[in-house]
Amino acid sequence: MLKIRKLHRYLGLIMLLPMICWAITGTIFFIKPGYKNAYEMLKVKTYPLEQSITIPEHSSWQEVRVVKTILGLHLLVRSDGPQQKTMHLKADTLEPWLKPKEADIKRLIEDAFTGNQERYGVIESFDDNTAVTSTKVRVNFNWDTLSLSQKGNDTDLINLIYKVHYLQWTPWDGVNQVLGVVGLLFLVTLSILGIRIYLRGRR
């Protein structure tokens, strides 16, 4: 009985830090403070089409989308093939629409900010398809698909909390998996020992 109590006590001490982390991070996951902004789906702002567009048939085109932005009319075509590459064309001429100048890209991105100006502010720097805003939000831009994605300090913090909760405490995936399995085994063992101590105490 004494050995079981000692083992239970030692396992409890070992699991104290992970259990505190689980409790705190689990509460955050339940309440989800700041999740809406942190994981907001930022999209290019579009406008109603004011004219009809005639799109010719093409055997290799699987999906066609016409989009109007602050820069004009875009034709996004997903072609057939193993990679299903997206082509970005000018809707009026069907010519490839090459990536525009940085100033135009900034206009396009900042136009998308109008839905949540408080979060994004204005662009302070732009490099290699990534814009950094005055609120320290990083916005990645893909011209081929005309898509945006965003990450802020709040996103990084929530991702860190996620890693803490699931015992991803090291840079190595293999080690993190071992920590997770060991943590669960310790928790199950702790529960079993606790039940045995309780049942023996009632005899």
XYZ file of C-alpha atoms in Angstrom:
203
model
C 0.000 0.000 0.000
C 2.860 2.340 0.880
C 4.575 1.727 -2.478
C 1.356 2.474 -4.339
C 0.910 5.727 -2.425
C 4.512 6.768 -3.139
C 4.177 5.941 -6.835
C 0.878 7.836 -6.947
C 2.488 10.838 -5.252
C 5.516 10.877 -7.574
C 3.385 10.525 -10.693
C 1.162 13.319 -9.399
C 4.175 15.598 -8.984
C 5.460 14.711 -12.468
C 2.055 15.365 -14.021
C 1.422 18.564 -12.058
C 2.874 20.923 -14.689
C 1.228 19.229 -17.708
C -2.143 19.116 -15.922
C -1.943 22.806 -15.010
C -1.079 23.562 -18.651
C -3.971 21.396 -19.881
C -6.418 23.091 -17.519
C -5.376 26.641 -18.467
C -5.100 26.032 -22.213
C -8.300 23.950 -22.222
C -10.154 26.874 -20.652
C -8.790 29.175 -23.366
C -9.888 26.727 -26.088
C -13.373 26.601 -24.548
C -13.802 30.384 -24.270
C -11.933 31.135 -27.546
C -10.956 34.750 -26.796
C -9.745 36.604 -29.895
C -10.230 33.630 -32.202
C -12.449 35.528 -34.646
C -9.775 38.062 -35.568
C -6.838 35.676 -35.261
C -8.288 33.225 -37.790
C -10.319 35.587 -39.936
C -10.561 34.487 -43.567
C -9.227 37.553 -45.355
C -10.513 37.779 -48.915
C -9.917 40.129 -51.823
C -12.751 42.664 -51.950
C -14.965 42.107 -54.976
C -17.526 44.308 -56.702
C -20.706 43.560 -58.688
C -20.237 42.844 -62.384
C -21.720 45.676 -64.430
C -21.391 43.995 -67.810
C -21.869 40.537 -69.276
C -18.739 38.554 -70.044
C -18.605 36.030 -72.880
C -16.323 33.146 -72.012
C -15.268 30.865 -74.873
C -15.356 27.112 -74.405
C -12.053 25.401 -73.828
C -11.577 21.656 -73.525
C -8.936 21.897 -70.780
C -10.792 24.411 -68.597
C -12.476 22.756 -65.635
C -13.567 25.779 -63.631
C -13.937 29.448 -64.580
C -14.530 32.373 -62.250
C -14.992 36.034 -63.173
C -14.095 38.503 -60.418
C -14.179 42.280 -60.356
C -11.746 44.016 -58.001
C -10.382 47.509 -57.624
C -7.876 46.606 -60.364
C -10.448 45.475 -62.931
C -12.020 42.277 -64.271
C -10.187 39.028 -63.569
C -10.767 35.632 -65.150
C -9.502 32.790 -62.968
C -9.326 29.486 -64.804
C -8.565 26.103 -63.272
C -7.217 23.921 -66.045
C -7.278 20.162 -66.460
C -4.181 18.155 -65.631
C -2.378 16.488 -62.729
C -1.479 19.821 -61.079
C -4.767 21.601 -61.909
C -2.958 24.906 -62.252
C -4.917 28.146 -61.956
C -4.461 30.689 -64.745
C -5.027 34.381 -64.104
C -6.322 36.094 -67.248
C -7.738 39.482 -68.172
C -11.476 38.955 -68.591
C -11.823 41.350 -71.528
C -8.905 40.096 -73.637
C -8.274 36.580 -72.225
C -4.585 37.439 -72.123
C -2.453 36.315 -69.171
C -2.580 38.950 -66.440
C 0.955 39.233 -65.200
C 1.647 40.164 -61.614
C 1.134 43.943 -61.324
C 3.385 46.529 -59.747
C 3.800 46.675 -55.989
C 1.675 49.815 -55.721
C -1.292 48.060 -57.363
C -0.886 44.993 -55.168
C -0.918 47.226 -52.087
C -4.113 48.892 -53.336
C -5.722 45.489 -53.787
C -4.687 44.258 -50.331
C -5.625 47.449 -48.501
C -9.003 47.377 -50.240
C -9.550 44.010 -48.541
C -8.799 45.646 -45.168
C -11.896 47.853 -45.328
C -14.009 45.119 -43.754
C -11.880 45.134 -40.586
C -9.716 48.253 -40.653
C -9.095 48.147 -36.904
C -7.275 44.836 -37.171
C -5.193 45.523 -40.259
C -4.493 49.245 -40.320
C -2.317 50.082 -43.332
C 0.566 48.351 -45.080
C 3.959 49.397 -43.739
C 6.151 47.076 -45.799
C 5.809 44.613 -48.661
C 8.331 41.971 -49.652
C 8.130 38.667 -51.516
C 4.301 38.557 -51.592
C 4.052 39.286 -47.863
C 2.723 42.560 -46.488
C 3.302 43.669 -42.897
C 0.736 46.106 -41.563
C 0.832 48.852 -38.957
C -0.843 46.425 -36.517
C 1.909 43.829 -37.138
C -0.362 41.503 -39.088
C 1.388 39.527 -41.841
C -0.666 39.151 -45.014
C 0.386 36.640 -47.675
C -0.766 37.310 -51.231
C -1.125 34.892 -54.148
C -1.683 36.623 -57.484
C -2.338 33.422 -59.458
C -5.345 32.486 -57.311
C -6.150 36.048 -56.199
C -6.185 34.899 -52.581
C -5.034 36.276 -49.233
C -4.164 34.802 -45.860
C -3.328 36.613 -42.638
C -1.489 35.967 -39.383
C -0.976 38.265 -36.427
C 0.725 38.076 -33.056
C -2.566 36.768 -31.649
C -2.512 33.912 -34.180
C 1.044 33.028 -33.151
C 0.038 33.082 -29.469
C -2.953 30.783 -29.995
C -0.806 28.390 -32.053
C 1.735 28.373 -29.197
C -1.037 27.617 -26.681
C -2.133 24.747 -28.931
C 1.409 23.317 -28.845
C 1.562 23.646 -25.057
C -1.802 21.885 -24.673
C -0.753 18.908 -26.807
C 2.726 18.642 -25.253
C 4.461 19.812 -28.417
C 7.205 21.311 -26.300
C 10.184 20.619 -28.566
C 11.034 21.381 -32.220
C 11.091 17.623 -32.993
C 7.860 15.847 -33.960
C 9.092 12.437 -32.826
C 9.966 13.699 -29.347
C 6.613 15.494 -29.092
C 4.765 12.272 -29.947
C 6.679 10.408 -27.248
C 5.860 13.144 -24.726
C 2.178 12.924 -25.639
C 2.035 9.122 -25.298
C 4.011 9.143 -22.033
C 1.795 11.906 -20.652
C -1.361 9.917 -21.427
C 0.122 6.724 -19.934
C 1.085 8.585 -16.763
C -2.409 10.076 -16.540
C -4.095 6.673 -16.927
C -1.692 5.110 -14.406
C -2.337 7.956 -11.976
C -6.083 7.382 -12.258
C -5.782 3.604 -11.764
C -3.534 4.034 -8.715
C -5.941 6.578 -7.271
C -8.848 4.146 -7.652
C -6.851 1.345 -5.990
C -5.918 3.573 -3.056
C -9.556 4.588 -2.667
C -10.858 1.006 -2.775
C -8.251 -0.258 -0.312
C -9.045 2.589 2.046
C -12.680 1.454 2.220
C -11.808 -2.052 3.345
